[in-house]
Coordinates of C-alpha atoms in Angstrom, one line a residue:
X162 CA 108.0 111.4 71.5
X163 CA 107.2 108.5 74.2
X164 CA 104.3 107.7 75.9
X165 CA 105.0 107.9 79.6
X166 CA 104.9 111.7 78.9
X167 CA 101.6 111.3 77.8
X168 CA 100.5 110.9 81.4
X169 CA 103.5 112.6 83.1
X170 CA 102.4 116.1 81.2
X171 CA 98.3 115.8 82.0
X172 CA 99.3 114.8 85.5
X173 CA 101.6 118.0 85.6
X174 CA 98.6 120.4 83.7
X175 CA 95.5 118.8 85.7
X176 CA 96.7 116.8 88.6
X177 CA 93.5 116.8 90.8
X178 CA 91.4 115.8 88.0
X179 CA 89.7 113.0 87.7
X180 CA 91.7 110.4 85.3
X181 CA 89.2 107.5 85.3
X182 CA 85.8 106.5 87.5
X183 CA 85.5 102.8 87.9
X184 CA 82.5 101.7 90.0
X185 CA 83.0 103.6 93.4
X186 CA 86.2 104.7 92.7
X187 CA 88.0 108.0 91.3
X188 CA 91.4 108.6 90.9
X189 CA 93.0 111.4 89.9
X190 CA 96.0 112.2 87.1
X191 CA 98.7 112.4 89.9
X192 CA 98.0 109.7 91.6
X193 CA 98.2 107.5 88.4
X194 CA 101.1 109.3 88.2
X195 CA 102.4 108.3 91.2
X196 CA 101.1 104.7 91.4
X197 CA 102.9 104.2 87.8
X198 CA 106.3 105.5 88.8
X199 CA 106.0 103.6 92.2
X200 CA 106.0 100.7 89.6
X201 CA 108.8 101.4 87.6
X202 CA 110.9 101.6 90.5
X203 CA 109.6 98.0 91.6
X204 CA 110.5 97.0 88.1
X205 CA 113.6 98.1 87.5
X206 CA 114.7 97.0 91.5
X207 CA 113.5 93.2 90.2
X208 CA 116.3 93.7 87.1
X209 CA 113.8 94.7 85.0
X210 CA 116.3 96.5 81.9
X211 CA 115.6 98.7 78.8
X212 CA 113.8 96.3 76.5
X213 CA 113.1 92.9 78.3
X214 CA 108.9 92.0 78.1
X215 CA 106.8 92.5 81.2
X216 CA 103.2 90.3 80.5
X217 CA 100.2 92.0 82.1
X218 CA 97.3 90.1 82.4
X219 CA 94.4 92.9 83.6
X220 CA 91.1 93.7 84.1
X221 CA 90.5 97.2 82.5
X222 CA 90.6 99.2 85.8
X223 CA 93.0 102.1 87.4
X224 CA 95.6 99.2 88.2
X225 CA 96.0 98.3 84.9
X226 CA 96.8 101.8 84.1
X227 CA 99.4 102.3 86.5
X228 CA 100.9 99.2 85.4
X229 CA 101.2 99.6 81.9
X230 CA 102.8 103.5 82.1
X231 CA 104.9 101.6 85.3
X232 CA 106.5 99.3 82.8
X233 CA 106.9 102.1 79.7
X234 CA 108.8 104.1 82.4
X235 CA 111.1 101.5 83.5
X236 CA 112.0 101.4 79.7
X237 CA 110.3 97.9 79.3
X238 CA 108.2 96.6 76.8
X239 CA 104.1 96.2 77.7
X240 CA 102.9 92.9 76.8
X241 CA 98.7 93.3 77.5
X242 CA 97.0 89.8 77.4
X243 CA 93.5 88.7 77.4
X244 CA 92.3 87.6 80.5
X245 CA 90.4 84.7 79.1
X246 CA 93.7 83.0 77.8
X247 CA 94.0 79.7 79.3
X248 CA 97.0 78.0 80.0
X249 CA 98.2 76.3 76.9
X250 CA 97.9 79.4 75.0
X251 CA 99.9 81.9 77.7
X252 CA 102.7 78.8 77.2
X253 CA 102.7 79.5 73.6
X254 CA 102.6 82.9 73.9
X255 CA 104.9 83.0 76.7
X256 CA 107.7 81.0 74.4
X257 CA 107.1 83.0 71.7
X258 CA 108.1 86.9 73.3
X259 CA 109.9 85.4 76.7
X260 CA 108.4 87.8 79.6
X261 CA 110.8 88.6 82.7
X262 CA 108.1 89.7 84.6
X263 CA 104.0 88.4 85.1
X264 CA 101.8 90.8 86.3
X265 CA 98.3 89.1 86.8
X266 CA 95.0 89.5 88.6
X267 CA 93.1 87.1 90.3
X268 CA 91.0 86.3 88.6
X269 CA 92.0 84.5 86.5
X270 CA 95.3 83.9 89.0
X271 CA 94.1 81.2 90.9
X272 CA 92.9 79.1 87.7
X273 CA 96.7 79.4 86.3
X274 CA 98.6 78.7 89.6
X275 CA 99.2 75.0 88.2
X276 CA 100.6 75.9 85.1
X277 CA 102.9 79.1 86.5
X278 CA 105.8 76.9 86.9
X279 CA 105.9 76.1 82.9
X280 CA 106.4 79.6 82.1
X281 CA 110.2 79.1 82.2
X282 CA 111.3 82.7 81.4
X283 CA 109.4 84.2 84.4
X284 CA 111.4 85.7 87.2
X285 CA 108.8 87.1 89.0
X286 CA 105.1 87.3 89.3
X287 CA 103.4 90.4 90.8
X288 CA 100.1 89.8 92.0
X289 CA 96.9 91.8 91.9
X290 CA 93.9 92.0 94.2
X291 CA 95.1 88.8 95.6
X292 CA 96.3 87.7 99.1
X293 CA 99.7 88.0 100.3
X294 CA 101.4 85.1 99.4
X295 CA 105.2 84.2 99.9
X296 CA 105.6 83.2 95.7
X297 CA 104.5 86.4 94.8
X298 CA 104.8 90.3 95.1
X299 CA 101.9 91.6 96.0
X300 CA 100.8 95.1 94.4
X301 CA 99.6 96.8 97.1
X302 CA 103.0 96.0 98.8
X303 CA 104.8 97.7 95.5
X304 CA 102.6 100.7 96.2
X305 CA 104.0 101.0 99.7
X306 CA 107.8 100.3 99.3
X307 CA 108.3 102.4 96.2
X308 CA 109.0 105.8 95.6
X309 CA 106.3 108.4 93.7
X310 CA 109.0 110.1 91.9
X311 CA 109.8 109.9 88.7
X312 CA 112.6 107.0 87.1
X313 CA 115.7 108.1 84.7
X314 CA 115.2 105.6 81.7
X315 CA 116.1 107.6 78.2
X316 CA 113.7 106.0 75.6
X317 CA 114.2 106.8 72.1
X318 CA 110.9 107.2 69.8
X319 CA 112.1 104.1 67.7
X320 CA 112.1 101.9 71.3
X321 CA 109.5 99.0 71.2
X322 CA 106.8 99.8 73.9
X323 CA 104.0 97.2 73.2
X324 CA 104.0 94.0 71.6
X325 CA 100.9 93.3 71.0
X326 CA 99.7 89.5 70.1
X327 CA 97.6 88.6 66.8
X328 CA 97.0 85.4 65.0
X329 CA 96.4 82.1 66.3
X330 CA 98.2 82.6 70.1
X331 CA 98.9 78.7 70.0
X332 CA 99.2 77.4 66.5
X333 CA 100.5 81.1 64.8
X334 CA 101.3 83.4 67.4
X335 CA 102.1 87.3 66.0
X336 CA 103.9 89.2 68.4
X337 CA 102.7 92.8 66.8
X338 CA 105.6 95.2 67.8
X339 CA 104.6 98.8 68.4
X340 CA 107.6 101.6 68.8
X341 CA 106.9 104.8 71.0
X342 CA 106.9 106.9 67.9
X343 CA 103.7 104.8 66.3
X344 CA 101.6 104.6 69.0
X345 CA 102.1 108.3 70.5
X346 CA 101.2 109.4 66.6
X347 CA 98.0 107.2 66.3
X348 CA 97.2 108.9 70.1
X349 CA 97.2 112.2 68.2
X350 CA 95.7 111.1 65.2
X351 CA 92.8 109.7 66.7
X352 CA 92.1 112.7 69.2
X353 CA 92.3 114.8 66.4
X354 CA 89.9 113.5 64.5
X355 CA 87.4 112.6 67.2
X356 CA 88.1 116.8 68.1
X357 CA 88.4 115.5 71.3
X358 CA 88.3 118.5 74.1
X359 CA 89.8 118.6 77.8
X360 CA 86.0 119.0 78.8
X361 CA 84.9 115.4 77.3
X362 CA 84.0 112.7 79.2
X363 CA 85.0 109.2 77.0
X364 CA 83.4 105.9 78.3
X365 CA 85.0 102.4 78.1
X366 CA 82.8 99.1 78.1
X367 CA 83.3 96.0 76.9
X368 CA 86.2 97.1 75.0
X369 CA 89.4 96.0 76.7
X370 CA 92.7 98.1 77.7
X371 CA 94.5 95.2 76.4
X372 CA 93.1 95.8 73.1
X373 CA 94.9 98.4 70.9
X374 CA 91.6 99.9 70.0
X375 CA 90.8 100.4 73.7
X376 CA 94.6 101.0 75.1
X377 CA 95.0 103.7 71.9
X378 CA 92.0 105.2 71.1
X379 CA 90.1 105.3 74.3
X380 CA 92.6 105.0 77.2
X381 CA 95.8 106.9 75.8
X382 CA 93.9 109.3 73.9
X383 CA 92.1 110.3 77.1
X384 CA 94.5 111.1 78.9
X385 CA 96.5 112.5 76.2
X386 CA 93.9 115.0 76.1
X387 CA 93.0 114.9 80.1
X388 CA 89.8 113.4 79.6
X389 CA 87.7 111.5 82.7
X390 CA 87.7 108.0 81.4
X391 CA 84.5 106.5 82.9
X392 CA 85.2 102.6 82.7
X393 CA 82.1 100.3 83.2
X394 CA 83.1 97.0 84.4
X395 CA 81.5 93.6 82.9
X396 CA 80.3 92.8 79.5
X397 CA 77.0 92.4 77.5
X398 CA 75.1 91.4 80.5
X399 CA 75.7 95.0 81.9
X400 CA 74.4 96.9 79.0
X401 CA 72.2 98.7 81.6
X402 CA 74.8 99.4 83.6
X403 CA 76.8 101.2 80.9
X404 CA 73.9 102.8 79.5
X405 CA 73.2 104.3 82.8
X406 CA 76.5 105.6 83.7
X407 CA 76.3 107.4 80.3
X408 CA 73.3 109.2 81.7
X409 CA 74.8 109.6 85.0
X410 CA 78.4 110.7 84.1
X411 CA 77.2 112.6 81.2
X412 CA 79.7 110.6 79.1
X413 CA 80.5 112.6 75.3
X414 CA 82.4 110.0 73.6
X415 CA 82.1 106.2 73.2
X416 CA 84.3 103.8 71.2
X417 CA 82.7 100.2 70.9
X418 CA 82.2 97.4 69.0
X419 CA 78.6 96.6 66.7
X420 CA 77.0 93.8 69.1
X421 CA 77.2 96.7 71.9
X422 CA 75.3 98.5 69.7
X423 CA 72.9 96.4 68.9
X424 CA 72.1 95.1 72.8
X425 CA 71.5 98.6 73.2
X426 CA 69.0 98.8 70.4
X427 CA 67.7 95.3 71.9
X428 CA 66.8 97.5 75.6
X429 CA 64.5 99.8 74.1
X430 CA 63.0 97.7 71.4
X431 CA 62.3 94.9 74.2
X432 CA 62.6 95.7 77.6
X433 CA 60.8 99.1 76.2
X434 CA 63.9 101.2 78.5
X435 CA 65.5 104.3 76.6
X436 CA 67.7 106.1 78.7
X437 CA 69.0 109.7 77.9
X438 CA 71.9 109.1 75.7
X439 CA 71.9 112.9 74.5
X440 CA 75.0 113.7 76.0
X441 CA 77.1 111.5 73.4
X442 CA 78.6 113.5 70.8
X443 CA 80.7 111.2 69.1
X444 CA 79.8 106.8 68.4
X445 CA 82.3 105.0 67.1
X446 CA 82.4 101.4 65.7
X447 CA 85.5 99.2 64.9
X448 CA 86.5 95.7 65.6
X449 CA 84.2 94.1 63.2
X450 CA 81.7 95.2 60.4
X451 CA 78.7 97.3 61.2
X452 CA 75.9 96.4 59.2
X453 CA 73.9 99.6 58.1
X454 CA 70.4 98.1 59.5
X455 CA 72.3 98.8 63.0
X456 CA 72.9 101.9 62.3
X457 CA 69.5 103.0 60.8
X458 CA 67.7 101.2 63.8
X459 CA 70.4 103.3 66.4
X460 CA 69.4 106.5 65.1
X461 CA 66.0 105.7 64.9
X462 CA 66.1 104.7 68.5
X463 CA 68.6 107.2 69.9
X464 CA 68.7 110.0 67.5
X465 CA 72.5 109.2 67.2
X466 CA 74.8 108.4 64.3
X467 CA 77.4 105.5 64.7
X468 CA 80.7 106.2 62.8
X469 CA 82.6 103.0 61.8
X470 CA 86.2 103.2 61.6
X471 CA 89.0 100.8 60.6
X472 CA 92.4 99.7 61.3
X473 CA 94.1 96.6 62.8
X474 CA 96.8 95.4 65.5
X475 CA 99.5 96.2 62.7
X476 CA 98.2 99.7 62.4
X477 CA 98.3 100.6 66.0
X478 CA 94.5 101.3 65.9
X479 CA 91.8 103.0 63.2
X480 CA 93.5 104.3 60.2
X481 CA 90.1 105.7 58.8
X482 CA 87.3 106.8 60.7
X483 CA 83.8 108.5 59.5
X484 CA 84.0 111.9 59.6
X485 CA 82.6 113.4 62.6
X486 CA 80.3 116.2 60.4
X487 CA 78.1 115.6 57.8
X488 CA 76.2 112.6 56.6
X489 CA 77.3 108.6 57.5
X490 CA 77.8 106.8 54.4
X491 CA 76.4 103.6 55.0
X492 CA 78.5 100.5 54.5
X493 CA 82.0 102.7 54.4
X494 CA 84.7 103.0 57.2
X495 CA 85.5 106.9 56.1
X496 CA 88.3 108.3 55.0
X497 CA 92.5 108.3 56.4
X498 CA 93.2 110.0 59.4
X499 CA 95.3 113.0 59.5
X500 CA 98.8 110.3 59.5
X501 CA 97.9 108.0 57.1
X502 CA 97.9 107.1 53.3
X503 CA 95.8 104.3 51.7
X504 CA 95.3 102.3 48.6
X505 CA 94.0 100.1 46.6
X506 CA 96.6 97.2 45.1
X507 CA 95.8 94.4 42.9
X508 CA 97.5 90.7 43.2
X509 CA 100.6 91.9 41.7
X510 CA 101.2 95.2 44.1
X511 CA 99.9 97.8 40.9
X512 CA 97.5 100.8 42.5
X513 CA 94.2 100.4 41.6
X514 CA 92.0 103.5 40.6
X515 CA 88.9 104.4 42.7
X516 CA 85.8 102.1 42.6
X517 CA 88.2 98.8 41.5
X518 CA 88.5 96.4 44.8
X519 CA 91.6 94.8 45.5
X520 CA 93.6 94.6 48.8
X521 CA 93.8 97.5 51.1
X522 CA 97.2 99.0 51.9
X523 CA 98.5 101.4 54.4
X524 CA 101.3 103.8 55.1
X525 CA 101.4 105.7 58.5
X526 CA 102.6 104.9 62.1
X527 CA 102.4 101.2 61.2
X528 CA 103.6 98.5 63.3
X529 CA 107.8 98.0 63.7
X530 CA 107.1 94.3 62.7
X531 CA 106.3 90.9 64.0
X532 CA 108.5 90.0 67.1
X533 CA 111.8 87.5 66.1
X534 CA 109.7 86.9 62.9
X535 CA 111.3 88.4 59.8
X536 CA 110.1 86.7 57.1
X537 CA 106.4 87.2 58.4
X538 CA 106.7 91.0 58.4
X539 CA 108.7 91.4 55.1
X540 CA 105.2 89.5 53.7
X541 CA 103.3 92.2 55.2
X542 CA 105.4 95.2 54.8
X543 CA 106.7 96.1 51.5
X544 CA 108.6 99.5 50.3
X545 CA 107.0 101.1 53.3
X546 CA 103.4 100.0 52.9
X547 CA 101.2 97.9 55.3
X548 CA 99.8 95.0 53.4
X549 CA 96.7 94.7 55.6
X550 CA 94.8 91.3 54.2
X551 CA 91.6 92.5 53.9
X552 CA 89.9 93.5 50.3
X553 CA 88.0 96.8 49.4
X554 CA 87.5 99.7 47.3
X555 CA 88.0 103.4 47.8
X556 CA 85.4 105.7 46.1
X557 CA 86.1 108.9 44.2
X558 CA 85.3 111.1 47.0
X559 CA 88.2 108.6 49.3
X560 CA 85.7 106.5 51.5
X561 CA 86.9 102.8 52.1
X562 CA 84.5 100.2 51.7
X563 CA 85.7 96.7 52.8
X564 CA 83.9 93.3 50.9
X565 CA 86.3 90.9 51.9
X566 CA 89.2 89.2 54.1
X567 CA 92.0 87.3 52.5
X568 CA 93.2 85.7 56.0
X569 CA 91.2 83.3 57.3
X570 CA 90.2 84.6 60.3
X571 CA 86.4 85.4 62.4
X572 CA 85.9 88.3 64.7
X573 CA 83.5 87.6 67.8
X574 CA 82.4 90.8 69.4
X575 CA 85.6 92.6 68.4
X576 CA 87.9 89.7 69.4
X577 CA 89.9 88.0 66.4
X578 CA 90.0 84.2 66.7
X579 CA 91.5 82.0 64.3
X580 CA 90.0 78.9 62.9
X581 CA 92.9 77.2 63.1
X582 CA 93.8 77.5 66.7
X583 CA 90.3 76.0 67.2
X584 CA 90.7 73.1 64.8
X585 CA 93.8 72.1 66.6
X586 CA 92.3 71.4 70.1
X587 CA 90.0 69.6 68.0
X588 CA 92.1 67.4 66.5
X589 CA 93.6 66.4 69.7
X590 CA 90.3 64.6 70.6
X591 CA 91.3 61.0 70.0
X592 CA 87.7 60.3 68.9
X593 CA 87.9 63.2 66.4
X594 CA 89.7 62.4 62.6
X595 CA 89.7 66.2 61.1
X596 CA 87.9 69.2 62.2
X597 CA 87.1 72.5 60.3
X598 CA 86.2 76.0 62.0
X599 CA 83.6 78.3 60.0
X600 CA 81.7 81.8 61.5
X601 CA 78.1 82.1 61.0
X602 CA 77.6 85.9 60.9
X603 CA 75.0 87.4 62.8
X604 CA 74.0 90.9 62.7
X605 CA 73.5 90.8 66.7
X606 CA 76.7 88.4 67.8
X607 CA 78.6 89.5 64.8
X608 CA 80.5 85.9 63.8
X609 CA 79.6 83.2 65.8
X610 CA 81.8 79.8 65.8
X611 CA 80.5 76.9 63.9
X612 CA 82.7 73.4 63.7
X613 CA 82.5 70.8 61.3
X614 CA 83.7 67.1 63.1
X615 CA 84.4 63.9 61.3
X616 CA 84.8 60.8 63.9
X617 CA 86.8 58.3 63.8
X618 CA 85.2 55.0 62.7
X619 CA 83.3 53.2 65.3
X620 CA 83.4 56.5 67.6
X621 CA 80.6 58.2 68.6
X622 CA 80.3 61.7 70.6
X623 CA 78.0 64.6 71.6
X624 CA 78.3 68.4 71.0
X625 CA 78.2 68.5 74.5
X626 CA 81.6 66.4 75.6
X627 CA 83.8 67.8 72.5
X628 CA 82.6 71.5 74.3
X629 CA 83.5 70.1 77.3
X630 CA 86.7 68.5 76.4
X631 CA 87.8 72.7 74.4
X632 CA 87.0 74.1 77.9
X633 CA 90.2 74.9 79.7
X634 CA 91.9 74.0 76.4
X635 CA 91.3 77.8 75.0
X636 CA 90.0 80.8 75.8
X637 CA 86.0 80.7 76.3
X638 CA 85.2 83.3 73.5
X639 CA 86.2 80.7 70.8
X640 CA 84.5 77.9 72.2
X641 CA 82.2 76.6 69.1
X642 CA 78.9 77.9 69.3
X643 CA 77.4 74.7 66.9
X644 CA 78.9 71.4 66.0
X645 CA 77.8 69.7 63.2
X646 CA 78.7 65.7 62.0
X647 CA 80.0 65.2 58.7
X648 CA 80.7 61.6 57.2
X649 CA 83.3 63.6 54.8
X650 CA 84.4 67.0 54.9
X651 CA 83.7 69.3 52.0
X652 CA 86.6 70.3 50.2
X653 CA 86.1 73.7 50.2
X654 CA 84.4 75.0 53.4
X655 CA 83.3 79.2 53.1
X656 CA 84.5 81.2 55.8
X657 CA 80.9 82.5 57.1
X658 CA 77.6 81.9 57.0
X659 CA 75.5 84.9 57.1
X660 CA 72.2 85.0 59.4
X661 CA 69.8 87.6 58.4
X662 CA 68.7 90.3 60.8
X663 CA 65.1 88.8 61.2
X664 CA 66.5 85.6 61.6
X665 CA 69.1 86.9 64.3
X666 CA 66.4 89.2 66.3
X667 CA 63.9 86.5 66.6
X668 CA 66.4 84.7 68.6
X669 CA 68.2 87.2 70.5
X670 CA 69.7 86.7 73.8
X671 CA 71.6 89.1 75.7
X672 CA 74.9 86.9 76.2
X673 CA 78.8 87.4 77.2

């Protein structure tokens, strides 16, 4: 049970097939294949052992693909980052889990050349879609110089293959460490209960391979089953594009996040455009709450039912999904998947009976722990069972509904970012005395950032120049949004602020 045989048996069983379409481009499950052991080789040539981290910094194309399977073959452990990370926060992260190897496309290569040389535990950088340059390996010269056959690393199912970052990457980093056994499980799990065929076609936008909800349930699971993965690049700006590659590709299955959802419902209330979406079968949600007026307005539009599911980094992926027959229960994130248990404990860890809310619990294919942090996952992980944070209730018929988080954290579009990453870089401002991060939740963004600022006295500043002075200082997706001047900050500041659906629509704005 590892997951480079996920690839290695579809390539074997349906070789010529199409793996994934990206733009122009189709490649097949043996060349994957090949590409990915061409990589291992590379890897293990550069000293690459059983265990050491290998960073991959990726846009979500058939390169990223071979890379990640490349590394799981040379027995090394995948660390996918966002591409949006800027410097500071690849540092952190980079201290934190100690990578041997980069592997990073340009862009965002060129804006992190400065700031290679502080990433001490670095011994080499490969290089992707960038010119040859003496510093680097260059991909395509990998591709050339290294064998298509197979590597002879033994991984056990209990072997680390992902560690996969959560929390705060610069204040709190969480190095979420997922073994072979976990992830190949939730692979199986989730194409299971998705009653996902060889014959469908699953589409990826604007949810990231780095992800684990993209990397699991979309990317692995597709090939698992030997899918065509039909990957749209770009982000809300394409929502045309995506929508008419469904049509085009006759794509069956799509796994996204609610603002996707609701751009879409945005095209053919506005723009008056409704393409022919009737070849999706399956719509799933996860990554943030989906508000039940998205999914009334989707079916009215569409004729299509969204299913929300849940889960989180320390779960892999979705531990409950909608079921994929009958009727959508609005406001619920379904019932466990085939590997999982849940429930429903109270503050002092006693089961709760259906309909009482309390925090929501897991047992399945759950994370190993958090990387070198024991005393973070022995808060988490108790007698077996995954303590998740968030708060909810479980009616009689076993539907979860969630009413609450008990971590202070926001989720942007499906991204997690954590107010106190942002309130840092604040705080640095030598004009600012104390910063505090809310969300304002709108049904069309999802949680927007909003930051309180108290100045020091005598200083004075503009929303503008403290946006300015976050840029390059963290990633762009947590930039605040609104910035508001308090003389004294409340003592007790609410997590969200919730923007009603007219409120949100009236203002609506296609954005990144």
């Amino acid at each position: 049970m590892d997951l480079k045989s996920i690839l290695e048996n579809t390539a074997r069983r349906s070789g010529e097939k199409t793996a994934i379409i990206y733009g122009e481009r189709r490649v097949s499950f043996a060349d994957l294949e090949k590409d990915s052991n061409r990589v291992a080789h590379a890897l293990i040539n550069m000293g690459v052992k059983k265990g050491d981290r290998v960073a991959m910094m990726q846009a979500s194309n058939p390169e990223f693909v071979a890379v990640f399977f490349g590394i799981i073959k040379a027995g090394g452990i995948a660390v996918p980052l966002d591409s949006r990370y800027v410097a500071d926060e690849l540092e952190s992260l980079f201290k934190d889990c100690t990578p041997k190897v980069f592997i990073i496309e340009n862009p965002p290569l060129e804006s992190l050349l400065p700031a290679l040389p502080k990433f001490k535990s670095i011994e080499h950088v490969i290089t992707v879609n960038y010119q040859n340059d003496a510093r680097f390996i260059n991909y395509e010269n990998i591709l050339e110089n290294n064998p298509p056959t197979s590597v002879n690393v033994k991984i056990e199912p209990d072997d680390i293959a992902i560690i996969s970052y959560t929390g705060g990457p610069t204040v709190n980093p969480h190095g979420v460490t997922l073994s072979h056994r976990s992830v190949y499980t939730e692979v199986i799990s989730s194409a299971e209960t998705f009653e996902q065929t060889k014959d469908d076609v699953m589409m990826l936008f604007a949810l990231p391979m780095y992800h684990q909800f993209g990397l699991t349930a979309v990317l692995m699971a597709s090939i698992y089953k030997g899918n065509t993965l039909v990957a749209v690049p770009g982000t809300g700006r394409s929502i045309e594009s995506f929508m008419e590659a469904v049509e085009r590709e006759k794509g069956t299955i799509y796994c996204g996040v609610p603002y996707i959802y609701s751009l879409m419902i945005n095209v053919a209330r506005r723009a008056g455009i409704k393409h022919d979406l009737s070849s999706l079968r399956l719509l799933a949600s996860g990554g943030a709450p989906l508000e039940p007026v998205v999914i009334n307005q989707f079916k009215q539009f569409y004729g299509l039912d969204i299913r929300d599911i849940y889960g989180q980094t320390e779960s892999v992926c979705h531990a409950t999904a909608m079921p994929i027959h009958g009727e959508v229960r609005l406001g619920s994130c379904g019932k466990t998947l085939p590997c999982w248990e849940m429930k429903i404990f109270d503050e002092n860890g006693n089961e709760l009976s259906a309909g009482r809310e309390g925090e929501i619990v897991l047992r399945g294919p759950i994370m190993s722990g958090f990387y070198n942090q024991p005393d973070a996952t022995d808060r988490v992980i108790k007698n077996g069972w995954l303590h998740t944070g968030d708060i909810g209730w479980i009616d009689e018929d076993g539907y979860l509904f969630i009413t609450a988080r008990k971590r202070r954290m926001l989720i942007l579009k499906g991204q997690n970012i954590f107010p106190a990453d942002i309130e840092a870089v604040l705080e640095t401002h030598p004009k600012i005395a104390e910063a505090r991060v809310m969300g304002t939740i709108d049904l069309i963004r999802g949680e927007t950032v909003k930051a309180l600022a108290r100045l020091k006295p005598g200083e004075t500043i503009t929303e503008q120049e403290i946006r300015q002075y976050c840029q390059g200082r963290m990633a762009d997706y947590k930039l605040p949004r609104e910035i508001t001047f308090v003389d004294v900050m409340p003592e007790v500041i609410p997590l969200w602020r919730r923007v009603e659906y007219a409120e949100a629509d009236a203002r609506l704005e296609i954005t990144d």
